[in-house]
Short mmCIF file of C-alpha atoms in Angstrom, two decimals:
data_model
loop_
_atom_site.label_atom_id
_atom_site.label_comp_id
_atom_site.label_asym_id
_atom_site.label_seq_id
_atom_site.Cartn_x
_atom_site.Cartn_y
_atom_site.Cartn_z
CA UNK A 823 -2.13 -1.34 -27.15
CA UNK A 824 1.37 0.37 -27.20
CA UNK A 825 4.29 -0.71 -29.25
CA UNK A 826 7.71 0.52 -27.71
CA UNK A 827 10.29 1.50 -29.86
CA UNK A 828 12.92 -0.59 -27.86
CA UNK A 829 11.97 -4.12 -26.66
CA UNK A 830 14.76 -6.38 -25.54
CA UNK A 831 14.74 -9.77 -26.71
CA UNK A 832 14.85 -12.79 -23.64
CA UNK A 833 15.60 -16.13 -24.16
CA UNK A 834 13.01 -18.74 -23.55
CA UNK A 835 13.38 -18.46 -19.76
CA UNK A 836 12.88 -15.11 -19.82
CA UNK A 837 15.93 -14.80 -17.40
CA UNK A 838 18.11 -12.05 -18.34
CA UNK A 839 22.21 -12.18 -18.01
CA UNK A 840 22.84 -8.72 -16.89
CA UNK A 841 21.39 -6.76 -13.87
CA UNK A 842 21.66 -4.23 -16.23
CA UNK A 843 19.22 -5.04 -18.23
CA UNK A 844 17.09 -5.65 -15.33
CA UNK A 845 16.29 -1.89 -14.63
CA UNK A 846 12.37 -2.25 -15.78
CA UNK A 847 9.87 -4.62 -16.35
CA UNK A 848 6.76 -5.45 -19.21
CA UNK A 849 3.62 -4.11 -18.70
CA UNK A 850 0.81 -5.85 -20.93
CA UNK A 851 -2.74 -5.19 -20.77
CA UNK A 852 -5.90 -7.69 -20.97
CA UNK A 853 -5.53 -6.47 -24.81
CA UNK A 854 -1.87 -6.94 -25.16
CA UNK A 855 -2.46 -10.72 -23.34
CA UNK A 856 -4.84 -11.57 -25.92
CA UNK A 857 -3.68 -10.30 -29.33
CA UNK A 858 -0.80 -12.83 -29.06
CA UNK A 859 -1.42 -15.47 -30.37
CA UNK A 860 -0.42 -17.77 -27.99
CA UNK A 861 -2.27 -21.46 -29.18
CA UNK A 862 -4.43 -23.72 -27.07
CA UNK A 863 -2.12 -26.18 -27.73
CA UNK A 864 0.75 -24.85 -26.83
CA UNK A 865 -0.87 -24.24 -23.38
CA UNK A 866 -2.03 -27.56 -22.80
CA UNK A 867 1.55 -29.11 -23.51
CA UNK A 868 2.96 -26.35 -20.76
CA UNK A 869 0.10 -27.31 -18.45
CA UNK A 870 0.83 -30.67 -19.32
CA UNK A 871 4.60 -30.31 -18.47
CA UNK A 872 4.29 -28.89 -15.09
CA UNK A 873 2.17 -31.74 -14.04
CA UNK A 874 4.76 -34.01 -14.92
CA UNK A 875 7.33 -31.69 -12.40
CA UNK A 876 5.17 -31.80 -10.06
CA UNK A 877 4.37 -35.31 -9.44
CA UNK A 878 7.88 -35.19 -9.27
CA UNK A 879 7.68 -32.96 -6.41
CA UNK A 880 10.69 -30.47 -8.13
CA UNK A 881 7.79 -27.87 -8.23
CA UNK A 882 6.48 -25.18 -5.29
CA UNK A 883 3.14 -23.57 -3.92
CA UNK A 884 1.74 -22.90 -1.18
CA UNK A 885 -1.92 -23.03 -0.86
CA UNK A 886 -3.13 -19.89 -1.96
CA UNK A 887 -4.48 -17.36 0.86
CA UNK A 888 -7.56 -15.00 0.76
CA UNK A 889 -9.30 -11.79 1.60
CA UNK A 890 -13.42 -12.66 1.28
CA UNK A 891 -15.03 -9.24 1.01
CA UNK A 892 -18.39 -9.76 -0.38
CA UNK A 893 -20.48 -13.31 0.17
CA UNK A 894 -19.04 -16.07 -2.35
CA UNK A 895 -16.57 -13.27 -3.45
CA UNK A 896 -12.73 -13.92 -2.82
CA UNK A 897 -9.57 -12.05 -3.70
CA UNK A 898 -6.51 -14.83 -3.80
CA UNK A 899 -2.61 -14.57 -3.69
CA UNK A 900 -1.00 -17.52 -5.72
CA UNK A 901 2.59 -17.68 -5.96
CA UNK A 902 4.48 -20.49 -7.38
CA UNK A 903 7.60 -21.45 -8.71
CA UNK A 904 8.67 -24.33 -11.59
CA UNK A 905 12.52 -24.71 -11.87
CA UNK A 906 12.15 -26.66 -14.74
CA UNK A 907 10.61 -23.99 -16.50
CA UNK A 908 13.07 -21.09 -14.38
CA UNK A 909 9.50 -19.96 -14.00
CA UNK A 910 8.52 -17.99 -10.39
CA UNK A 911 6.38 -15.37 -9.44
CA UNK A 912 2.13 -14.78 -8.50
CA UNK A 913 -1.11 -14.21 -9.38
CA UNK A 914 -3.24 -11.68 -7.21
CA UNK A 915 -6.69 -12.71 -8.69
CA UNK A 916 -10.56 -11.71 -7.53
CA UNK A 917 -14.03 -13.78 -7.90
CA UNK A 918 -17.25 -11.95 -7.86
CA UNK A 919 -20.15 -13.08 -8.84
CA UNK A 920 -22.39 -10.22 -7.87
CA UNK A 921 -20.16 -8.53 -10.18
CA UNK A 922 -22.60 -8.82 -13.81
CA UNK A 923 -25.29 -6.97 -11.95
CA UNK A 924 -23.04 -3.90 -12.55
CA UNK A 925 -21.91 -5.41 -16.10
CA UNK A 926 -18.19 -6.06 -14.94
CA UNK A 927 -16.35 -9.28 -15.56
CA UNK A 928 -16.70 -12.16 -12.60
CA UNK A 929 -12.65 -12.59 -12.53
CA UNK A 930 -10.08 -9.93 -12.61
CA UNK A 931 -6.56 -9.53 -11.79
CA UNK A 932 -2.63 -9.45 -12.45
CA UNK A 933 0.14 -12.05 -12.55
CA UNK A 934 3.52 -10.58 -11.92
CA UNK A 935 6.42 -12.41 -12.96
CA UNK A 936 9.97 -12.42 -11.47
CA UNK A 937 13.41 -13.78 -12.48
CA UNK A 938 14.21 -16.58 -10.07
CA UNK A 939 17.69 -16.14 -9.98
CA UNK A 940 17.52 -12.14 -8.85
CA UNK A 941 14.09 -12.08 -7.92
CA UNK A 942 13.57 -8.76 -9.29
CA UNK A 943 10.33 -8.26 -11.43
CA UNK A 944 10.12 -9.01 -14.96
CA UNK A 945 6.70 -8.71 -16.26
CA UNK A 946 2.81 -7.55 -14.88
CA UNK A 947 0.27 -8.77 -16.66
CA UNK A 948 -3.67 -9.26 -16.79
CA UNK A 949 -4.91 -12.17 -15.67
CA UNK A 950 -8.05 -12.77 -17.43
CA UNK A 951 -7.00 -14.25 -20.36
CA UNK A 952 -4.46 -16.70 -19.06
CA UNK A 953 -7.07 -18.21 -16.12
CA UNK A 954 -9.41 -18.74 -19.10
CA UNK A 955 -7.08 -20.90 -20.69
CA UNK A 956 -5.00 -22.27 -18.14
CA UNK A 957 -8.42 -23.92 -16.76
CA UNK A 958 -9.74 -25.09 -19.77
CA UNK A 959 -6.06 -26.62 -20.70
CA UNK A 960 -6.15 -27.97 -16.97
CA UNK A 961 -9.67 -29.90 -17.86
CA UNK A 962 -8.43 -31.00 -21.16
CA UNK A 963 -5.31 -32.58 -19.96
CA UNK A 964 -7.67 -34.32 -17.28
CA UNK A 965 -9.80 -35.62 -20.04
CA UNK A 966 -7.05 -37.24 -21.64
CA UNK A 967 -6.89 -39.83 -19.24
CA UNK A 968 -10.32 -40.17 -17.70
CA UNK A 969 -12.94 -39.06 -20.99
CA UNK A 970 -13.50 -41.80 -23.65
CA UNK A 971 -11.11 -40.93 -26.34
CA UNK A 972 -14.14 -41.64 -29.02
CA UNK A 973 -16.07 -38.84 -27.42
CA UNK A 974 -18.59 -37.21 -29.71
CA UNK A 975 -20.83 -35.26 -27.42
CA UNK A 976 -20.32 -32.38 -25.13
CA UNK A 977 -22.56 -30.65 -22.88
CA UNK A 978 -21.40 -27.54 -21.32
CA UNK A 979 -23.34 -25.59 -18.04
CA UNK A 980 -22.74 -22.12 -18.14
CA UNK A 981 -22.01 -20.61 -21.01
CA UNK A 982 -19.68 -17.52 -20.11
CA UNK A 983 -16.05 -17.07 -20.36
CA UNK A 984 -14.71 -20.67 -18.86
CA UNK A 985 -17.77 -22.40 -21.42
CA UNK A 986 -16.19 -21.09 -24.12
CA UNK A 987 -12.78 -21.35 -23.76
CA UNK A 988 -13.28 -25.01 -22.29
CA UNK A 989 -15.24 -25.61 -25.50
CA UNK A 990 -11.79 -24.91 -27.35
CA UNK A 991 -9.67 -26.42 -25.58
CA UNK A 992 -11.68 -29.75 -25.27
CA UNK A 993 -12.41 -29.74 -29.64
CA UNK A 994 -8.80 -29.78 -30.33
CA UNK A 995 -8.19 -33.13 -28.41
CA UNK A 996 -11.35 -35.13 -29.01
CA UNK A 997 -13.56 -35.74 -32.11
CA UNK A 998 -16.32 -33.86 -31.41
CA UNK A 999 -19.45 -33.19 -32.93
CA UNK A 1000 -22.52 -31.83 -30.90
CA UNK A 1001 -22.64 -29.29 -27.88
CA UNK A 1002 -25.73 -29.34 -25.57
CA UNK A 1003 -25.41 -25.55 -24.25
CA UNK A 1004 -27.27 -24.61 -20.95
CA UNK A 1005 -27.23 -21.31 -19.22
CA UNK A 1006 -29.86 -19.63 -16.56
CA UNK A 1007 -29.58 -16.89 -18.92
CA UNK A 1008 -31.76 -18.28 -21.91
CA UNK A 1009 -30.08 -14.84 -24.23
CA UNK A 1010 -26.50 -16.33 -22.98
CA UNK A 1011 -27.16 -19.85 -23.94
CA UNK A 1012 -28.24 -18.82 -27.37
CA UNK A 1013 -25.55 -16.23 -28.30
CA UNK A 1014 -23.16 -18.98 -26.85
CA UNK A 1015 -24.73 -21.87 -29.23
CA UNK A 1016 -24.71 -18.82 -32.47
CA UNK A 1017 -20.72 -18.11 -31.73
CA UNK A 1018 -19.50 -21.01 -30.82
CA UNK A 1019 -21.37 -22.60 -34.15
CA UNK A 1020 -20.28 -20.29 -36.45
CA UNK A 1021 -16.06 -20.33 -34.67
CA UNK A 1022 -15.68 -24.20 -34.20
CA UNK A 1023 -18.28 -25.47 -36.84
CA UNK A 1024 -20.04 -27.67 -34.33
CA UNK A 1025 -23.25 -28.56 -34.17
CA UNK A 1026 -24.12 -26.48 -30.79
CA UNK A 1027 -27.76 -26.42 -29.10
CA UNK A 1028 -28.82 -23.97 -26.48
CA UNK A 1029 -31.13 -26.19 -24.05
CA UNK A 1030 -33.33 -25.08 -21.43
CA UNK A 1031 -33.16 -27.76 -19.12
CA UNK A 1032 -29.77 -28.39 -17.15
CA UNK A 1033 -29.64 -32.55 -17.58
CA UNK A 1034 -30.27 -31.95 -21.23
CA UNK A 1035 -26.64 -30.78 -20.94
CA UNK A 1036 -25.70 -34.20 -18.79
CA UNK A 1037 -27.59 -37.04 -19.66
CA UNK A 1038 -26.48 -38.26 -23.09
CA UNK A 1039 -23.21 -36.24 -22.87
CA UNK A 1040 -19.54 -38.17 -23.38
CA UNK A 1041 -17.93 -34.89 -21.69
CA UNK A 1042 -19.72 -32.59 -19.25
CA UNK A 1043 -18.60 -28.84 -17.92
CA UNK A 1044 -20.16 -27.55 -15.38
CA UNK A 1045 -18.72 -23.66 -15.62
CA UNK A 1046 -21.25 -21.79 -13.13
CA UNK A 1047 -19.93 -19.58 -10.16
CA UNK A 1048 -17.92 -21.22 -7.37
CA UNK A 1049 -20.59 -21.00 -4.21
CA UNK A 1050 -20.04 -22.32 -0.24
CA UNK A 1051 -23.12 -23.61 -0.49
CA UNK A 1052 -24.22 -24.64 -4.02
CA UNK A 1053 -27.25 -24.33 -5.79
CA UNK A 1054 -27.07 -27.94 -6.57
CA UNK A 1055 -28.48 -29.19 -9.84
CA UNK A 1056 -27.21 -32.10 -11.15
CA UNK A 1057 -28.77 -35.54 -9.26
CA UNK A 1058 -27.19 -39.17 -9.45
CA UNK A 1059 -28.64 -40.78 -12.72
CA UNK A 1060 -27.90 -37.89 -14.76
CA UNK A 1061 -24.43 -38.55 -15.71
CA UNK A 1062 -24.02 -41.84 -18.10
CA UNK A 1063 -22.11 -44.52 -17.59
CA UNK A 1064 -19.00 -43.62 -19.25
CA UNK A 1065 -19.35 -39.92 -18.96
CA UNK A 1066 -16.72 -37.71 -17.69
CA UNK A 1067 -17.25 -34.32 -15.75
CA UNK A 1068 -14.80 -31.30 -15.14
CA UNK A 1069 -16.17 -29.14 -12.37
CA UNK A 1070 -14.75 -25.65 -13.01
CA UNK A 1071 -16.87 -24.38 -10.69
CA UNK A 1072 -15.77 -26.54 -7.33
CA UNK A 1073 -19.13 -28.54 -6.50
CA UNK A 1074 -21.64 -26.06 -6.89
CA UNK A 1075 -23.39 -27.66 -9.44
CA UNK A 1076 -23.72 -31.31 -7.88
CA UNK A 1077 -25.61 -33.11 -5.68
CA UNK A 1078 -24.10 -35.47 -2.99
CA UNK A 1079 -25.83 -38.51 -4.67
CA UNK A 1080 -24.64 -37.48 -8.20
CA UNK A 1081 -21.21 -37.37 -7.05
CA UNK A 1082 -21.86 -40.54 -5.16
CA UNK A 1083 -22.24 -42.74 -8.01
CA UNK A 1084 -18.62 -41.74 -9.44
CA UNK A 1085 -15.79 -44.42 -10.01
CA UNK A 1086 -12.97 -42.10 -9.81
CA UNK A 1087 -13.44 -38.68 -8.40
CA UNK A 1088 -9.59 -36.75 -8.74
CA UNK A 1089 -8.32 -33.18 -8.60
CA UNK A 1090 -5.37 -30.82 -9.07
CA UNK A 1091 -4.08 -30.80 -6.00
CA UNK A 1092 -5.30 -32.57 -2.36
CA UNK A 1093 -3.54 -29.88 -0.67
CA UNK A 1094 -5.65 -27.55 -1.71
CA UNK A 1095 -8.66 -29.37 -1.70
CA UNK A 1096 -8.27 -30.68 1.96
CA UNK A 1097 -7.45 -26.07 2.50
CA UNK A 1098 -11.01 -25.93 1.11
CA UNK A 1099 -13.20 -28.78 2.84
CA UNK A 1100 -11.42 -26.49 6.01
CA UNK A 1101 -12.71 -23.37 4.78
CA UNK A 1102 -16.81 -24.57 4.20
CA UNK A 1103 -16.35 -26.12 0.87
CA UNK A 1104 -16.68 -30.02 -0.56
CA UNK A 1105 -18.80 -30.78 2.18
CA UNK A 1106 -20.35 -33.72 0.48
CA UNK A 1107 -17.45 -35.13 -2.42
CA UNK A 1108 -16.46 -38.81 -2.21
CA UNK A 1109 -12.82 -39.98 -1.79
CA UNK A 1110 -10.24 -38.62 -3.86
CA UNK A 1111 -8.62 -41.05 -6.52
CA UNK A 1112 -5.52 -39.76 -7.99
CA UNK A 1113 -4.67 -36.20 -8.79
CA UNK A 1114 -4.34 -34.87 -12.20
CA UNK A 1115 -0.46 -35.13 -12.13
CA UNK A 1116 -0.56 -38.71 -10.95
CA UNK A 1117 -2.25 -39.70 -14.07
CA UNK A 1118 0.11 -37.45 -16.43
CA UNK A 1119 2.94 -39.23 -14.64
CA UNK A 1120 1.85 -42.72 -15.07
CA UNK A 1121 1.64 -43.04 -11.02
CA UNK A 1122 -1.95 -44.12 -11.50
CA UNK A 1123 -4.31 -45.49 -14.45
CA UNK A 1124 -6.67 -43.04 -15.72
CA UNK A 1125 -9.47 -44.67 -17.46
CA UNK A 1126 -9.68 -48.01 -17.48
CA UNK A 1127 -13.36 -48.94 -18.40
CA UNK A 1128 -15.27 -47.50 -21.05
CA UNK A 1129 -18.23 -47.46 -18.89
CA UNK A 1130 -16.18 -45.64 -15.71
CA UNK A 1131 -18.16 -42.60 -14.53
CA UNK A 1132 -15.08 -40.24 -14.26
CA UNK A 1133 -14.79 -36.57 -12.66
CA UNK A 1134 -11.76 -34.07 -12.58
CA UNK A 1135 -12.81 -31.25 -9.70
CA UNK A 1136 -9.32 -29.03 -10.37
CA UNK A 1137 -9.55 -26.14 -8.64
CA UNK A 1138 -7.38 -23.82 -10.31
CA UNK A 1139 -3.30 -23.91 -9.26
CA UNK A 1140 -1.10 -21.13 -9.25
CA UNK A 1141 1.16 -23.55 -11.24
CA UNK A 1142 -0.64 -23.38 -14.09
CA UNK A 1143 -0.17 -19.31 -14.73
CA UNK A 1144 3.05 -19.87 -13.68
CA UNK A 1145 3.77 -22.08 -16.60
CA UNK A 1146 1.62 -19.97 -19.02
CA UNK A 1147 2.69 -16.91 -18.34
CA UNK A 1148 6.29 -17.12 -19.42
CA UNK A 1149 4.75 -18.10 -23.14
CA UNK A 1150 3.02 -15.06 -22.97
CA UNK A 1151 5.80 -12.75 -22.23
CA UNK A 1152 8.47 -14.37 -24.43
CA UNK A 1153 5.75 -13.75 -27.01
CA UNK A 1154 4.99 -10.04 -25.86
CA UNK A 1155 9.05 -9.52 -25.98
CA UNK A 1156 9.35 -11.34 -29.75
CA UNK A 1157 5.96 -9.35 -31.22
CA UNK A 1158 7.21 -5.59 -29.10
CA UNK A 1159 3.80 -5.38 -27.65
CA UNK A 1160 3.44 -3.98 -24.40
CA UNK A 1161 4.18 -1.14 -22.47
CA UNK A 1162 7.79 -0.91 -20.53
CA UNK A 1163 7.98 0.49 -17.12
CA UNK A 1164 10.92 1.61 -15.02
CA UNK A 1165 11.82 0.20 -11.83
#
């Protein structure tokens, strides 16, 4: 991590005044990203914030084109831009899931951030860090309005970067206070149950059955790999009535009948879910309720039965870096972490 001697403070925007002063941009590293201290919270309330701009429709994206090199693998350009937040610029991100036989991470990439009113660069950063919290916050501010706000149980399938992190995110809203862990990878499940114990002081079990991590759950994860054609697990029964379910990982995890048997199925964005039924995905999903910044708007109820079977399937919107990643760089600028590069 590099600290440069000179590191001109922005404002909140992180527009500058001067083209002067726009002569080079902030490099931070997966390291830099991290060491930040930028809160759950305080992502969750940004999330939170676009989704109110865009149900206004004051927000844009495209739907976010691909390059597919390797089965199941993708490599996606996400560009966006929030107004509100004076907020534009893209995330160039990869999925691999092949990737842990050769003990790399499943997601890499870069977010690049540019001033709206020049367009010239501002800031290239890893992505890692923020699409770990971005999603969780994402699921969180879904379970505001469609998990029982008394929920005490969690159950959480897959236990890597998007487990944890969801984990997090989810304990700071509700009263939690038991975690049914499961993982294909028994050594995974446990060292996730261990850490997770010892950082949230939960009571967290590694289980070796999948609906150990369902039934009997108030709020269920499902945080595999995203798949065109799942290795579906979870059948109808398994979710209580009254349960909730974020799908992190599209619908890879689910059975037609489980998914069947849900009250109000919602997402992100139709857009890009309609883009993905197109492209060999969601085959088999029910109707689409509301999406996620309907229900932040007040457009449409959330919950409105404590024994609703609810699901969020978000599937990850370049708005959401977008309105992260300015945090994170007003942050970097304040703290004089990072590295500064010339134009």
């Amino acid at each position: 991590m590099s600290k440069p001697t000179q590191c001109r403070r922005a404002p909140m925007s992180t527009q500058t005044d001067s083209p002067a002063d726009q002569t080079r941009l902030l490099y931070l590293s997966q390291s830099d990203v991290a060491s930040l201290g930028v809160t759950i919270t305080e992502i969750i309330e940004a999330v939170e914030k676009m989704f109110e701009e865009k149900a206004a429709g004051r927000v844009e994206m495209p739907p976010k084109p691909g390059i597919h090199p390797q089965p199941d693998a993708f490599i996606h350009a996400m560009p966006a831009y929030i107004p509100a937040m004076k907020s534009a610029g893209i995330k160039w991100v990869s999925g691999f899931p092949e990737n842990y036989r050769r003990q790399l991470p499943y997601v890499s990439g870069l977010i690049v951030l540019n001033d709206a009113e020049t367009g010239l660069p501002l800031a290239v950063m890893d992505c890692v860090w923020i699409t770990a919290q971005r999603t969780a916050a994402a699921s969180a501010v879904a379970a505001k309005h469609l998990a029982r706000p008394d929920a005490e149980t969690a159950g959480i399938l897959g236990c890597g970067v998007q487990g944890r992190s969801h984990l997090r995110a989810l304990h700071t809203l509700f009263p939690l206070r038991k975690v049914m862990a499961y993982d294909t990878d028994a050594s995974a499940r446990e060292s996730y149950a261990r850490s997770m114990r010892e950082e949230l002081g939960l009571e967290v079990v590694g289980v070796d059955e999948p609906r150990k991590a369902v039934t009997g759950c108030d709020i269920v994860v499902t945080a595999g790999p995203i798949l065109k054609d799942p290795h579906a697990t979870i059948r109808s029964g398994w979710l209580d009535p009254g349960g909730f379910a974020a799908l992190v990982d599209f619908d890879s995890y689910w059975h037609a009948d489980a998914l069947d048997e849900v009250d109000k199925f919602c997402t992100d964005d139709r857009a890009q879910l309609d883009f993905y039924r197109q492209e060999g995905y969601f085959q088999s999903i029910p109707p689409v309720y509301a999406e996620l910044a309907e229900m932040v708007a007040g457009q449409r109820p959330g919950r409105e039965d404590a024994d609703e079977r609810t699901i969020t399937c978000n599937l990850g919107l370049a708005l959401e870096d977008i309105a992260v990643a300015p945090l994170v760089l007003q942050r970097a600028v304040d703290q004089q972490i990072g590295t500064w590069l010339s134009l």
